Amino acid sequence: MGFLAGRDVLVAGAGVTGRSAAEALLAAGAAVTVTDGSADRLAALEPLLPGVALAPGLTAPPAGVELVVTSPGWRPDSPLLVAAQAAGVEVIGEVELAWRMGLELADPPAWLAVTGTNGKTTTVGMLESILRAAGIDAVACGNVGLPVVDALLAGHRALAVELSSFQLHWSPSVRPAAGVLLNLAEDHLDWHGSFEEYAAAKAGVLSGEVAVAGVDDSRVAALLSVSPAAAHVGFTLGAPEDGQLGVVDGRLVDRAFGADAVLADVAEVRPAGPPGVADALAAAALARAHGVSPEAVRRGLRDFRPGAHRAEVVAEAGGVTYVNDSKATNPHAAIASLRSHESVVWVAGGLLKGASVDDLVRAEGHRLRGAVLIGADRGVIADALARHAPSVPVTVLAPEGGADAGGADAGMAEAVRAARSLARPGDAVVLAPAAASIDMFADYAHRGRAFAEAVLELVGETGHRRS
């Protein structure tokens, strides 16, 4: 890539994103240095990236560095990034790097981007499925796992890009062909500093040619109304107006890209329930903006299967259903999860990242049979329950009886046993943590596996696994 050839670039972070960025920069002819706080992570890169200089623990860019490419988790107030910007060195993310590299291609792929507090991964998965049903060489990438720069260099013709608020913060010039903002609620306030800054980062997805937004959320609708995009499209769980997608008589209907075009039956959408339908409408809107037919939308939604740890029914035993929604990593996602059940024993807790759970408990406390709380911020959730749902029985697992004593998996097994003791026939025991996992687990997938394994061991021969 011409703009990178010969430039001295520093990559901040030696994880998956940092490695992919470094590989792409090397291939483009840049001189690359990688820094990370972990000497072990850097050492693991050495045999994989010959020609890259490794510099552990940098707090300022070395002399001569012209560009810093940061991994998304690095906060803006990280000493290295602050020092780089103070020295006049531009700091961008891997997504921004991929965008700039794509601009130099003779025929760049279409970017169809998704962000929001909840539902991003389901939506990009649906979008990928729809695009492929239309015969388009498409791939889901970004925050979903595959770095965007890898998807770009692989030559795919359409990118279903999941973007976190972190990635959007470090991507000032990304202008997708179509982008959707699904919803907004408090999340990552410890990283952004305020809800306003978090929302402003998310709104960056609406800066391309077609802006799509969930207009049932008043804050999202307001951001859509001021978007610089040439076309504004809303989606709603109600009947759509002109320029919107929505639901009419149990069907997903498009009144933005076609005259009452029927896209699918609500009953065909998985995961079932309002959050899944909203995600399907968002994915359909992006696909329709890219010229995909209603028939391909329907095929793609029929073919789609939700990813692991998103509202998975693990087992049923004694009239109790056990649901793994470990991917509900913030209060907004947990609300959507709890609303799928009439009576719930809620397994929750972890790192709240500065978010409040008061609104969640006020809105959903009536459906709680009980709550079992784990993780670093279990006390915060317990206090909210005491304030807003004082009649709900709450079990707070003390550190000595949970993960700190016998490991994260043992702590989850204790939580599942406690939840079963609270449950009655007809209830659902739902892992919807409303919080991040890394205080106890490697990631949300590890947390979900621990829950599923504990459930299956507990129910034994009395229950059956659901697929």
GROMACS .gro file of C-alpha atoms in nm:
model
  467
    1MET     CA    1   0.000   0.000   0.000
    2GLY     CA    2   0.150   0.326  -0.115
    3PHE     CA    3   0.070   0.535   0.190
    4LEU     CA    4   0.242   0.282   0.419
    5ALA     CA    5   0.553   0.195   0.222
    6GLY     CA    6   0.865   0.301   0.405
    7ARG     CA    7   0.677   0.447   0.703
    8ASP     CA    8   0.782   0.373   1.060
    9VAL     CA    9   0.473   0.235   1.239
   10LEU     CA   10   0.424   0.130   1.600
   11VAL     CA   11   0.159  -0.133   1.681
   12ALA     CA   12   0.023  -0.113   2.036
   13GLY     CA   13  -0.088  -0.457   2.153
   14ALA     CA   14   0.038  -0.805   2.067
   15GLY     CA   15  -0.295  -0.990   2.066
   16VAL     CA   16  -0.491  -1.115   1.767
   17THR     CA   17  -0.566  -0.765   1.637
   18GLY     CA   18  -0.208  -0.644   1.684
   19ARG     CA   19  -0.065  -0.944   1.503
   20SER     CA   20  -0.296  -0.898   1.206
   21ALA     CA   21  -0.220  -0.525   1.187
   22ALA     CA   22   0.155  -0.593   1.203
   23GLU     CA   23   0.132  -0.855   0.927
   24ALA     CA   24  -0.062  -0.619   0.702
   25LEU     CA   25   0.180  -0.333   0.768
   26LEU     CA   26   0.481  -0.551   0.690
   27ALA     CA   27   0.321  -0.668   0.364
   28ALA     CA   28   0.261  -0.303   0.271
   29GLY     CA   29   0.627  -0.218   0.316
   30ALA     CA   30   0.620  -0.043   0.654
   31ALA     CA   31   0.887  -0.073   0.922
   32VAL     CA   32   0.699  -0.221   1.217
   33THR     CA   33   0.757  -0.219   1.592
   34VAL     CA   34   0.516  -0.397   1.828
   35THR     CA   35   0.483  -0.311   2.196
   36ASP     CA   36   0.284  -0.480   2.471
   37GLY     CA   37   0.285  -0.488   2.847
   38SER     CA   38   0.334  -0.865   2.836
   39ALA     CA   39   0.680  -0.987   2.740
   40ASP     CA   40   0.533  -1.337   2.693
   41ARG     CA   41   0.285  -1.215   2.428
   42LEU     CA   42   0.567  -1.039   2.246
   43ALA     CA   43   0.787  -1.347   2.261
   44ALA     CA   44   0.506  -1.553   2.107
   45LEU     CA   45   0.499  -1.312   1.812
   46GLU     CA   46   0.870  -1.334   1.737
   47PRO     CA   47   0.866  -1.657   1.530
   48LEU     CA   48   0.543  -1.553   1.356
   49LEU     CA   49   0.649  -1.206   1.240
   50PRO     CA   50   1.010  -1.206   1.126
   51GLY     CA   51   1.125  -0.855   1.058
   52VAL     CA   52   0.917  -0.694   1.332
   53ALA     CA   53   1.093  -0.516   1.616
   54LEU     CA   54   0.961  -0.603   1.961
   55ALA     CA   55   0.961  -0.344   2.240
   56PRO     CA   56   0.801  -0.440   2.572
   57GLY     CA   57   0.619  -0.183   2.784
   58LEU     CA   58   0.669   0.135   2.585
   59THR     CA   59   0.517   0.449   2.737
   60ALA     CA   60   0.618   0.680   2.451
   61PRO     CA   61   0.672   0.613   2.080
   62PRO     CA   62   1.034   0.569   1.971
   63ALA     CA   63   1.194   0.847   1.770
   64GLY     CA   64   1.093   0.836   1.405
   65VAL     CA   65   0.753   0.668   1.453
   66GLU     CA   66   0.501   0.831   1.215
   67LEU     CA   67   0.187   0.633   1.299
   68VAL     CA   68   0.055   0.428   1.592
   69VAL     CA   69  -0.197   0.149   1.527
   70THR     CA   70  -0.361   0.055   1.854
   71SER     CA   71  -0.554  -0.251   1.958
   72PRO     CA   72  -0.914  -0.152   2.046
   73GLY     CA   73  -0.892  -0.225   2.417
   74TRP     CA   74  -0.622   0.035   2.475
   75ARG     CA   75  -0.786   0.335   2.641
   76PRO     CA   76  -0.734   0.687   2.512
   77ASP     CA   77  -0.564   0.778   2.841
   78SER     CA   78  -0.301   0.503   2.809
   79PRO     CA   79   0.039   0.673   2.861
   80LEU     CA   80   0.175   0.555   2.527
   81LEU     CA   81  -0.122   0.686   2.329
   82VAL     CA   82  -0.128   1.014   2.520
   83ALA     CA   83   0.243   1.061   2.456
   84ALA     CA   84   0.204   0.980   2.086
   85GLN     CA   85  -0.073   1.235   2.036
   86ALA     CA   86   0.118   1.497   2.236
   87ALA     CA   87   0.410   1.443   1.999
   88GLY     CA   88   0.187   1.490   1.695
   89VAL     CA   89   0.187   1.121   1.600
   90GLU     CA   90  -0.149   1.001   1.467
   91VAL     CA   91  -0.315   0.715   1.655
   92ILE     CA   92  -0.563   0.492   1.470
   93GLY     CA   93  -0.712   0.147   1.517
   94GLU     CA   94  -0.689  -0.168   1.307
   95VAL     CA   95  -1.033  -0.098   1.158
   96GLU     CA   96  -0.921   0.246   1.041
   97LEU     CA   97  -0.605   0.087   0.899
   98ALA     CA   98  -0.818  -0.158   0.700
   99TRP     CA   99  -1.039   0.124   0.576
  100ARG     CA  100  -0.742   0.329   0.449
  101MET     CA  101  -0.586   0.025   0.287
  102GLY     CA  102  -0.915  -0.050   0.113
  103LEU     CA  103  -0.927   0.299  -0.036
  104GLU     CA  104  -0.616   0.215  -0.235
  105LEU     CA  105  -0.772  -0.092  -0.395
  106ALA     CA  106  -0.906  -0.066  -0.749
  107ASP     CA  107  -1.227  -0.243  -0.644
  108PRO     CA  108  -1.268  -0.229  -0.266
  109PRO     CA  109  -1.531  -0.438  -0.087
  110ALA     CA  110  -1.855  -0.294   0.043
  111TRP     CA  111  -1.858  -0.226   0.416
  112LEU     CA  112  -2.189  -0.301   0.590
  113ALA     CA  113  -2.133  -0.208   0.954
  114VAL     CA  114  -2.317  -0.292   1.275
  115THR     CA  115  -2.290  -0.144   1.622
  116GLY     CA  116  -2.506  -0.105   1.931
  117THR     CA  117  -2.501  -0.200   2.296
  118ASN     CA  118  -2.667  -0.536   2.234
  119GLY     CA  119  -2.723  -0.767   1.939
  120LYS     CA  120  -2.418  -0.685   1.727
  121THR     CA  121  -2.289  -1.038   1.681
  122THR     CA  122  -2.631  -1.186   1.604
  123THR     CA  123  -2.696  -0.911   1.349
  124VAL     CA  124  -2.366  -0.952   1.162
  125GLY     CA  125  -2.420  -1.327   1.160
  126MET     CA  126  -2.765  -1.281   1.010
  127LEU     CA  127  -2.623  -1.031   0.760
  128GLU     CA  128  -2.346  -1.266   0.653
  129SER     CA  129  -2.603  -1.545   0.605
  130ILE     CA  130  -2.830  -1.319   0.397
  131LEU     CA  131  -2.547  -1.194   0.177
  132ARG     CA  132  -2.428  -1.547   0.112
  133ALA     CA  133  -2.784  -1.656   0.031
  134ALA     CA  134  -2.775  -1.386  -0.236
  135GLY     CA  135  -2.459  -1.539  -0.384
  136ILE     CA  136  -2.228  -1.264  -0.254
  137ASP     CA  137  -1.879  -1.346  -0.129
  138ALA     CA  138  -1.926  -1.204   0.221
  139VAL     CA  139  -1.772  -1.254   0.563
  140ALA     CA  140  -1.849  -1.140   0.917
  141CYS     CA  141  -1.549  -0.963   1.067
  142GLY     CA  142  -1.436  -0.700   1.316
  143ASN     CA  143  -1.538  -0.735   1.679
  144VAL     CA  144  -1.692  -1.073   1.599
  145GLY     CA  145  -1.342  -1.226   1.584
  146LEU     CA  146  -1.186  -1.200   1.237
  147PRO     CA  147  -0.984  -0.875   1.213
  148VAL     CA  148  -1.113  -0.649   0.938
  149VAL     CA  149  -0.770  -0.615   0.783
  150ASP     CA  150  -0.756  -0.994   0.738
  151ALA     CA  151  -1.100  -0.997   0.573
  152LEU     CA  152  -0.994  -0.713   0.344
  153LEU     CA  153  -0.674  -0.880   0.230
  154ALA     CA  154  -0.859  -1.210   0.172
  155GLY     CA  155  -1.048  -1.036  -0.109
  156HIS     CA  156  -1.409  -1.077   0.008
  157ARG     CA  157  -1.658  -0.862  -0.183
  158ALA     CA  158  -1.873  -0.758   0.114
  159LEU     CA  159  -1.774  -0.718   0.476
  160ALA     CA  160  -2.033  -0.758   0.753
  161VAL     CA  161  -1.837  -0.557   1.008
  162GLU     CA  162  -1.918  -0.569   1.379
  163LEU     CA  163  -1.782  -0.255   1.542
  164SER     CA  164  -1.743  -0.194   1.914
  165SER     CA  165  -1.743   0.155   2.061
  166PHE     CA  166  -1.367   0.115   2.113
  167GLN     CA  167  -1.310   0.037   1.746
  168LEU     CA  168  -1.527   0.327   1.635
  169HIS     CA  169  -1.339   0.566   1.865
  170TRP     CA  170  -1.016   0.481   1.684
  171SER     CA  171  -1.173   0.489   1.332
  172PRO     CA  172  -1.235   0.856   1.249
  173SER     CA  173  -1.265   0.825   0.872
  174VAL     CA  174  -1.460   0.499   0.827
  175ARG     CA  175  -1.769   0.564   0.613
  176PRO     CA  176  -1.954   0.237   0.549
  177ALA     CA  177  -2.178   0.188   0.248
  178ALA     CA  178  -2.449   0.122   0.506
  179GLY     CA  179  -2.427   0.118   0.883
  180VAL     CA  180  -2.674   0.039   1.160
  181LEU     CA  181  -2.698   0.154   1.521
  182LEU     CA  182  -2.914  -0.107   1.690
  183ASN     CA  183  -2.969   0.040   2.036
  184LEU     CA  184  -2.799   0.235   2.314
  185ALA     CA  185  -2.766   0.182   2.688
  186GLU     CA  186  -2.496   0.241   2.947
  187ASP     CA  187  -2.186   0.034   2.876
  188HIS     CA  188  -1.809   0.082   2.885
  189LEU     CA  189  -1.845   0.410   3.073
  190ASP     CA  190  -1.517   0.334   3.249
  191TRP     CA  191  -1.344   0.343   2.908
  192HIS     CA  192  -1.525   0.638   2.748
  193GLY     CA  193  -1.571   0.850   3.058
  194SER     CA  194  -1.939   0.931   3.001
  195PHE     CA  195  -2.249   0.805   2.828
  196GLU     CA  196  -2.232   1.102   2.588
  197GLU     CA  197  -1.884   1.001   2.471
  198TYR     CA  198  -1.993   0.639   2.437
  199ALA     CA  199  -2.297   0.739   2.229
  200ALA     CA  200  -2.086   0.971   2.013
  201ALA     CA  201  -1.850   0.685   1.932
  202LYS     CA  202  -2.140   0.457   1.842
  203ALA     CA  203  -2.294   0.724   1.618
  204GLY     CA  204  -1.988   0.704   1.393
  205VAL     CA  205  -2.147   0.404   1.222
  206LEU     CA  206  -2.417   0.637   1.081
  207SER     CA  207  -2.171   0.850   0.885
  208GLY     CA  208  -2.172   0.656   0.557
  209GLU     CA  209  -2.406   0.653   0.258
  210VAL     CA  210  -2.704   0.481   0.424
  211ALA     CA  211  -2.774   0.518   0.798
  212VAL     CA  212  -3.000   0.259   0.963
  213ALA     CA  213  -3.119   0.279   1.323
  214GLY     CA  214  -3.359   0.123   1.570
  215VAL     CA  215  -3.615   0.401   1.604
  216ASP     CA  216  -3.799   0.238   1.896
  217ASP     CA  217  -3.506   0.371   2.103
  218SER     CA  218  -3.556   0.748   2.127
  219ARG     CA  219  -3.187   0.822   2.174
  220VAL     CA  220  -3.096   0.617   1.870
  221ALA     CA  221  -3.371   0.784   1.665
  222ALA     CA  222  -3.232   1.125   1.763
  223LEU     CA  223  -2.883   1.029   1.645
  224LEU     CA  224  -3.028   0.904   1.315
  225SER     CA  225  -3.207   1.235   1.263
  226VAL     CA  226  -2.877   1.427   1.269
  227SER     CA  227  -2.673   1.174   1.073
  228PRO     CA  228  -2.487   1.315   0.771
  229ALA     CA  229  -2.582   1.008   0.564
  230ALA     CA  230  -2.759   1.060   0.233
  231ALA     CA  231  -3.035   0.814   0.326
  232HIS     CA  232  -3.195   0.751   0.666
  233VAL     CA  233  -3.373   0.419   0.732
  234GLY     CA  234  -3.543   0.318   1.055
  235PHE     CA  235  -3.650  -0.020   1.182
  236THR     CA  236  -3.920  -0.087   1.441
  237LEU     CA  237  -4.097  -0.379   1.605
  238GLY     CA  238  -4.422  -0.204   1.519
  239ALA     CA  239  -4.579  -0.134   1.182
  240PRO     CA  240  -4.326   0.056   0.967
  241GLU     CA  241  -4.380   0.397   0.818
  242ASP     CA  242  -4.246   0.491   0.477
  243GLY     CA  243  -3.867   0.468   0.491
  244GLN     CA  244  -3.874   0.199   0.759
  245LEU     CA  245  -3.871  -0.177   0.810
  246GLY     CA  246  -4.102  -0.331   1.068
  247VAL     CA  247  -4.355  -0.599   1.154
  248VAL     CA  248  -4.705  -0.634   1.008
  249ASP     CA  249  -4.932  -0.930   1.083
  250GLY     CA  250  -4.643  -1.150   1.195
  251ARG     CA  251  -4.421  -1.067   0.898
  252LEU     CA  252  -4.106  -0.861   0.849
  253VAL     CA  253  -4.196  -0.590   0.599
  254ASP     CA  254  -3.976  -0.343   0.409
  255ARG     CA  255  -4.120   0.000   0.331
  256ALA     CA  256  -3.780   0.161   0.274
  257PHE     CA  257  -3.636  -0.028  -0.023
  258GLY     CA  258  -3.957  -0.177  -0.162
  259ALA     CA  259  -4.332  -0.123  -0.159
  260ASP     CA  260  -4.447  -0.339   0.131
  261ALA     CA  261  -4.193  -0.606   0.042
  262VAL     CA  262  -4.243  -0.910   0.268
  263LEU     CA  263  -3.905  -1.036   0.387
  264ALA     CA  264  -3.981  -1.323   0.627
  265ASP     CA  265  -4.223  -1.454   0.887
  266VAL     CA  266  -4.148  -1.364   1.247
  267ALA     CA  267  -4.181  -1.735   1.330
  268GLU     CA  268  -3.881  -1.808   1.104
  269VAL     CA  269  -3.643  -1.582   1.297
  270ARG     CA  270  -3.389  -1.732   1.536
  271PRO     CA  271  -3.326  -1.644   1.812
  272ALA     CA  272  -3.697  -1.606   1.877
  273GLY     CA  273  -3.840  -1.308   2.061
  274PRO     CA  274  -3.831  -0.931   2.014
  275PRO     CA  275  -3.449  -0.890   2.031
  276GLY     CA  276  -3.399  -1.150   1.758
  277VAL     CA  277  -3.666  -0.990   1.538
  278ALA     CA  278  -3.507  -0.647   1.583
  279ASP     CA  279  -3.167  -0.787   1.483
  280ALA     CA  280  -3.323  -0.954   1.178
  281LEU     CA  281  -3.480  -0.625   1.068
  282ALA     CA  282  -3.144  -0.449   1.106
  283ALA     CA  283  -2.959  -0.714   0.906
  284ALA     CA  284  -3.229  -0.709   0.639
  285ALA     CA  285  -3.204  -0.330   0.611
  286LEU     CA  286  -2.829  -0.342   0.548
  287ALA     CA  287  -2.869  -0.623   0.296
  288ARG     CA  288  -3.149  -0.439   0.115
  289ALA     CA  289  -2.932  -0.128   0.105
  290HIS     CA  290  -2.676  -0.345  -0.075
  291GLY     CA  291  -2.936  -0.454  -0.332
  292VAL     CA  292  -3.024  -0.797  -0.194
  293SER     CA  293  -3.367  -0.932  -0.293
  294PRO     CA  294  -3.646  -1.009  -0.043
  295GLU     CA  295  -3.619  -1.377  -0.137
  296ALA     CA  296  -3.250  -1.388  -0.042
  297VAL     CA  297  -3.326  -1.211   0.287
  298ARG     CA  298  -3.576  -1.481   0.371
  299ARG     CA  299  -3.339  -1.764   0.276
  300GLY     CA  300  -3.057  -1.611   0.475
  301LEU     CA  301  -3.267  -1.569   0.789
  302ARG     CA  302  -3.396  -1.925   0.759
  303ASP     CA  303  -3.038  -2.056   0.727
  304PHE     CA  304  -2.899  -1.855   1.017
  305ARG     CA  305  -2.827  -2.026   1.348
  306PRO     CA  306  -2.742  -1.815   1.655
  307GLY     CA  307  -2.388  -1.836   1.786
  308ALA     CA  308  -2.289  -2.009   2.105
  309HIS     CA  309  -2.370  -1.852   2.443
  310ARG     CA  310  -2.658  -1.643   2.307
  311ALA     CA  311  -2.987  -1.758   2.463
  312GLU     CA  312  -2.892  -2.126   2.434
  313VAL     CA  313  -3.123  -2.370   2.608
  314VAL     CA  314  -2.879  -2.606   2.777
  315ALA     CA  315  -3.118  -2.851   2.944
  316GLU     CA  316  -3.462  -2.906   3.096
  317ALA     CA  317  -3.513  -3.093   3.420
  318GLY     CA  318  -3.793  -3.104   3.675
  319GLY     CA  319  -3.990  -2.849   3.478
  320VAL     CA  320  -3.701  -2.599   3.492
  321THR     CA  321  -3.529  -2.470   3.177
  322TYR     CA  322  -3.161  -2.373   3.197
  323VAL     CA  323  -3.054  -2.097   2.955
  324ASN     CA  324  -2.699  -1.987   2.875
  325ASP     CA  325  -2.691  -1.622   2.768
  326SER     CA  326  -2.335  -1.552   2.878
  327LYS     CA  327  -2.304  -1.307   2.591
  328ALA     CA  328  -2.538  -1.070   2.777
  329THR     CA  329  -2.239  -0.873   2.899
  330ASN     CA  330  -2.420  -0.549   2.988
  331PRO     CA  331  -2.749  -0.454   3.155
  332HIS     CA  332  -2.923  -0.375   2.826
  333ALA     CA  333  -2.849  -0.723   2.693
  334ALA     CA  334  -2.961  -0.880   3.020
  335ILE     CA  335  -3.296  -0.700   3.001
  336ALA     CA  336  -3.358  -0.850   2.658
  337SER     CA  337  -3.263  -1.193   2.790
  338LEU     CA  338  -3.487  -1.180   3.097
  339ARG     CA  339  -3.786  -1.057   2.896
  340SER     CA  340  -3.789  -1.384   2.704
  341HIS     CA  341  -3.915  -1.566   3.016
  342GLU     CA  342  -4.209  -1.524   3.251
  343SER     CA  343  -4.040  -1.640   3.572
  344VAL     CA  344  -3.662  -1.639   3.612
  345VAL     CA  345  -3.391  -1.736   3.855
  346TRP     CA  346  -3.126  -1.492   3.744
  347VAL     CA  347  -2.755  -1.581   3.755
  348ALA     CA  348  -2.566  -1.254   3.722
  349GLY     CA  349  -2.252  -1.064   3.806
  350GLY     CA  350  -1.901  -0.985   3.692
  351LEU     CA  351  -1.752  -0.650   3.593
  352LEU     CA  352  -2.020  -0.386   3.529
  353LYS     CA  353  -1.774  -0.146   3.363
  354GLY     CA  354  -1.937   0.154   3.526
  355ALA     CA  355  -2.291   0.070   3.411
  356SER     CA  356  -2.592   0.092   3.643
  357VAL     CA  357  -2.828  -0.201   3.693
  358ASP     CA  358  -3.102   0.002   3.864
  359ASP     CA  359  -3.313   0.042   3.549
  360LEU     CA  360  -3.279  -0.330   3.476
  361VAL     CA  361  -3.399  -0.433   3.823
  362ARG     CA  362  -3.682  -0.178   3.825
  363ALA     CA  363  -3.806  -0.302   3.488
  364GLU     CA  364  -3.760  -0.677   3.531
  365GLY     CA  365  -3.772  -0.738   3.908
  366HIS     CA  366  -4.131  -0.857   3.885
  367ARG     CA  367  -4.031  -1.164   3.685
  368LEU     CA  368  -3.750  -1.275   3.919
  369ARG     CA  369  -3.813  -1.586   4.128
  370GLY     CA  370  -3.467  -1.534   4.272
  371ALA     CA  371  -3.116  -1.420   4.194
  372VAL     CA  372  -2.772  -1.575   4.238
  373LEU     CA  373  -2.488  -1.325   4.219
  374ILE     CA  374  -2.121  -1.387   4.141
  375GLY     CA  375  -1.818  -1.185   4.044
  376ALA     CA  376  -1.653  -0.860   4.135
  377ASP     CA  377  -1.965  -0.638   4.122
  378ARG     CA  378  -2.209  -0.885   4.281
  379GLY     CA  379  -2.259  -0.643   4.569
  380VAL     CA  380  -2.366  -0.364   4.334
  381ILE     CA  381  -2.635  -0.586   4.186
  382ALA     CA  382  -2.742  -0.705   4.531
  383ASP     CA  383  -2.785  -0.344   4.642
  384ALA     CA  384  -3.000  -0.267   4.337
  385LEU     CA  385  -3.220  -0.568   4.409
  386ALA     CA  386  -3.257  -0.459   4.770
  387ARG     CA  387  -3.368  -0.113   4.659
  388HIS     CA  388  -3.602  -0.201   4.376
  389ALA     CA  389  -3.707  -0.566   4.425
  390PRO     CA  390  -3.672  -0.631   4.798
  391SER     CA  391  -3.899  -0.937   4.795
  392VAL     CA  392  -3.673  -1.129   4.554
  393PRO     CA  393  -3.461  -1.395   4.733
  394VAL     CA  394  -3.094  -1.324   4.663
  395THR     CA  395  -2.794  -1.552   4.709
  396VAL     CA  396  -2.461  -1.366   4.701
  397LEU     CA  397  -2.170  -1.605   4.669
  398ALA     CA  398  -1.888  -1.494   4.894
  399PRO     CA  399  -1.535  -1.513   4.755
  400GLU     CA  400  -1.435  -1.792   4.988
  401GLY     CA  401  -1.718  -2.009   4.858
  402GLY     CA  402  -1.685  -1.921   4.493
  403ALA     CA  403  -1.430  -1.873   4.223
  404ASP     CA  404  -1.155  -1.742   4.449
  405ALA     CA  405  -1.158  -2.066   4.647
  406GLY     CA  406  -1.191  -2.332   4.380
  407GLY     CA  407  -1.152  -2.165   4.046
  408ALA     CA  408  -1.404  -1.999   3.818
  409ASP     CA  409  -1.564  -2.325   3.709
  410ALA     CA  410  -1.619  -2.430   4.071
  411GLY     CA  411  -1.774  -2.091   4.144
  412MET     CA  412  -2.015  -2.131   3.854
  413ALA     CA  413  -2.106  -2.484   3.966
  414GLU     CA  414  -2.194  -2.342   4.308
  415ALA     CA  415  -2.406  -2.073   4.141
  416VAL     CA  416  -2.598  -2.331   3.938
  417ARG     CA  417  -2.669  -2.540   4.249
  418ALA     CA  418  -2.792  -2.230   4.431
  419ALA     CA  419  -3.014  -2.137   4.137
  420ARG     CA  420  -3.172  -2.481   4.122
  421SER     CA  421  -3.262  -2.456   4.490
  422LEU     CA  422  -3.456  -2.134   4.417
  423ALA     CA  423  -3.630  -2.255   4.100
  424ARG     CA  424  -3.981  -2.400   4.071
  425PRO     CA  425  -4.143  -2.592   3.783
  426GLY     CA  426  -4.210  -2.352   3.499
  427ASP     CA  427  -3.913  -2.131   3.584
  428ALA     CA  428  -3.606  -2.061   3.374
  429VAL     CA  429  -3.260  -2.045   3.530
  430VAL     CA  430  -3.095  -1.784   3.311
  431LEU     CA  431  -2.727  -1.691   3.300
  432ALA     CA  432  -2.755  -1.330   3.182
  433PRO     CA  433  -2.466  -1.171   3.371
  434ALA     CA  434  -2.519  -0.804   3.272
  435ALA     CA  435  -2.143  -0.774   3.316
  436ALA     CA  436  -1.808  -0.862   3.164
  437SER     CA  437  -1.646  -1.193   3.254
  438ILE     CA  438  -1.275  -1.127   3.293
  439ASP     CA  439  -1.280  -1.091   3.672
  440MET     CA  440  -1.341  -1.467   3.693
  441PHE     CA  441  -1.320  -1.620   3.345
  442ALA     CA  442  -1.102  -1.599   3.036
  443ASP     CA  443  -1.397  -1.456   2.840
  444TYR     CA  444  -1.775  -1.482   2.807
  445ALA     CA  445  -1.739  -1.813   2.617
  446HIS     CA  446  -1.550  -1.968   2.910
  447ARG     CA  447  -1.821  -1.842   3.145
  448GLY     CA  448  -2.093  -1.991   2.925
  449ARG     CA  449  -1.917  -2.326   2.900
  450ALA     CA  450  -1.875  -2.338   3.276
  451PHE     CA  451  -2.247  -2.274   3.319
  452ALA     CA  452  -2.346  -2.536   3.063
  453GLU     CA  453  -2.113  -2.798   3.207
  454ALA     CA  454  -2.237  -2.730   3.560
  455VAL     CA  455  -2.599  -2.759   3.448
  456LEU     CA  456  -2.544  -3.087   3.264
  457GLU     CA  457  -2.359  -3.236   3.558
  458LEU     CA  458  -2.633  -3.123   3.796
  459VAL     CA  459  -2.935  -3.247   3.600
  460GLY     CA  460  -2.767  -3.576   3.508
  461GLU     CA  461  -3.011  -3.836   3.392
  462THR     CA  462  -3.316  -3.639   3.510
  463GLY     CA  463  -3.284  -3.378   3.237
  464HIS     CA  464  -3.222  -3.363   2.867
  465ARG     CA  465  -3.005  -3.140   2.662
  466ARG     CA  466  -3.167  -2.908   2.410
  467SER     CA  467  -3.016  -2.816   2.074
   0.00000   0.00000   0.00000
